[in-house]
Amino acid sequence: MTSCGGSGVVDVAVVGAGPAGAAAALRVLQLRPDAQVLLLDAAAFPRDKTCGDGISAHVLELLAALGVTGVAELGPEVAGMRMRSPGGRVVSRVCARPNRVIPRQVFDAHLVAAAVARGAQLVRKRVRALDVRAGHVVLDGEIAARVVIGADGANSTVRRLLGAPRTPPSATAVAIRGYAPTTLAPDDLVIEFAKGRFPAYAWSFPLPAGSNVGFGVFDRRGGANRAELLDRLAELLPGHDPDPATVRGHHLPLSTGPRHHPDGRVLLAGDAAALVNPLTGEGIFDAVASGVLAGRAALEGDAAGAAHRAAMHRSFGVHHQHGAILARLVPHARFLDAAVAAAARSQKVFDAAVDLGLGRGTATVHALASVVGRYVTLSG
């Protein structure tokens, strides 16, 4: 049995080299520089990834703590955010900390390079089989590792092989993304919420030469087909049509679905752990944060699963609870109208909404009281 270039058992094998997998590898090597870490991915880097390309300040802070440098040079700083509710309420404010827009083709390759520079071994490989044995885990009958971290995305093979429950349609978002030659607002992340049975919005995030535009529905039952999603994008962002060659579709497992963190030597992180924010569709923060936690837990050997589950609960438990509650309210257009109106009236409410949607924030009492107050006013 080999470990991709040598005999024996490596310390950690990470399946998937996206933000979650790269963060996991970086954290293992930050804590134990002499660890043997394999970073396995079916794709060659750099590679494209369907995403809005928005990298929040919260993500940048996590990467700084991991010792990753040079991220600020990868994409433009975007200071503001503008949101329009289904009923036409608008908030446009400067965020407490600027976010960035970095194409995933660039961002992911940078993180992989950082992990490799720290000592991870990048191997191009698609993992198809997993065998948990006493003291280690075997991948495809040829790679042995003391702990395996599944960070292989929404269609995770590792998650499926662990017997995790399927994510139901109600907890699966569907989105399309493309690149337009035009820019709606060069200094703002723009979000236009749509009217309809299921929560949905179009976005426009500025890049040096145009913008990343897209449309997402927070329930697979309302996902329709590619043509219909593009039509809805055109309705909300007229004149900012994406280049057809750049349009890609994707589905996103939301954190309101079943989570799966079993005991033992196999861990899940990122989309493989169904961690996408149910209010915004943001998944990069959750990917990096859960990858960091998985990297730390991986050093626990047979106790890694229990350690990771406990760490995830401590780190994300309240955030997920609040997100799930609000996700049940978002389908009501008047609630979104009230939330946007409250954010327009109060910087504190706006900041709380950004932290909840782009990071690990919670619904503060002040923010909830403000939204309820606006809801009563708008309903009166």
C-alpha angles and dihedrals in degrees: 000000000000136000097214100281102006143040127259134035123316121216099239134006114196115200108208126029100214121115094293094049095042091048090050092051091046092051094049091051093043090057097036112021093184094055119122107235127179119199108199125191135160092219132070115237133271094048135156122253129192104247144118089251092226111145110193126217086245090063092047090055092052091050092049089054088052090054095248110153135189097041093120090064094056100076144000123285113243114199103184144050129206124193132181120196124219089261094051101261111148135202122184117176143146113256120239088244124018120252127210137223112223123166109243090232086066100033098050093045089052092054092047090051090050091052092048091048088055092053110276117138112228114211126181104227140131110223114218106164138039128193120185111208135171107293099358148029125243122212118203090343092285113065119067123193134169089226132014123205115202108212096148100128139244093328092047115178090194092054091050093048089052089059095244117171117260119258108249121234091252090061096044122088123204121208143170126205136190142160120253125197090224132073123218097193119359094200101040143067099228123208122182113189116214131224116240147092094290127046111261141154144183121226139200118192117182125240129180091263107030128315147282107249131181150144128231136186119204095218125051090219088068095043097101115179134307095267093051092047090051090049091054090048090053091050093055098036105032114187094020102091116163123238102266091226090063099048113116132170130215142167124227126208106223125217090242088075126082114298122212124200107153128186120262138047102322120083134183129217139172120358089349086066093047095244105145113137108256093210101050108010088239111153109159096080091048090046095052094040094048090044090055090050092047091050091055094045092048089072089065095074113201090007092055096102095053091044092050094048091051092047092049091051092050093046103038107016101100092035091055092046093053092043091053092050093049092044088064090055099044095077087068106086093208091058091055090046089053094046093051092044091051091049089050090055097044133041089200092058091046092050092048091051091051092049091049094047102039104026140014098295129140135220104270121213091241093052094047092048090051093050093047090049092052091045091056091047094049092045094048 
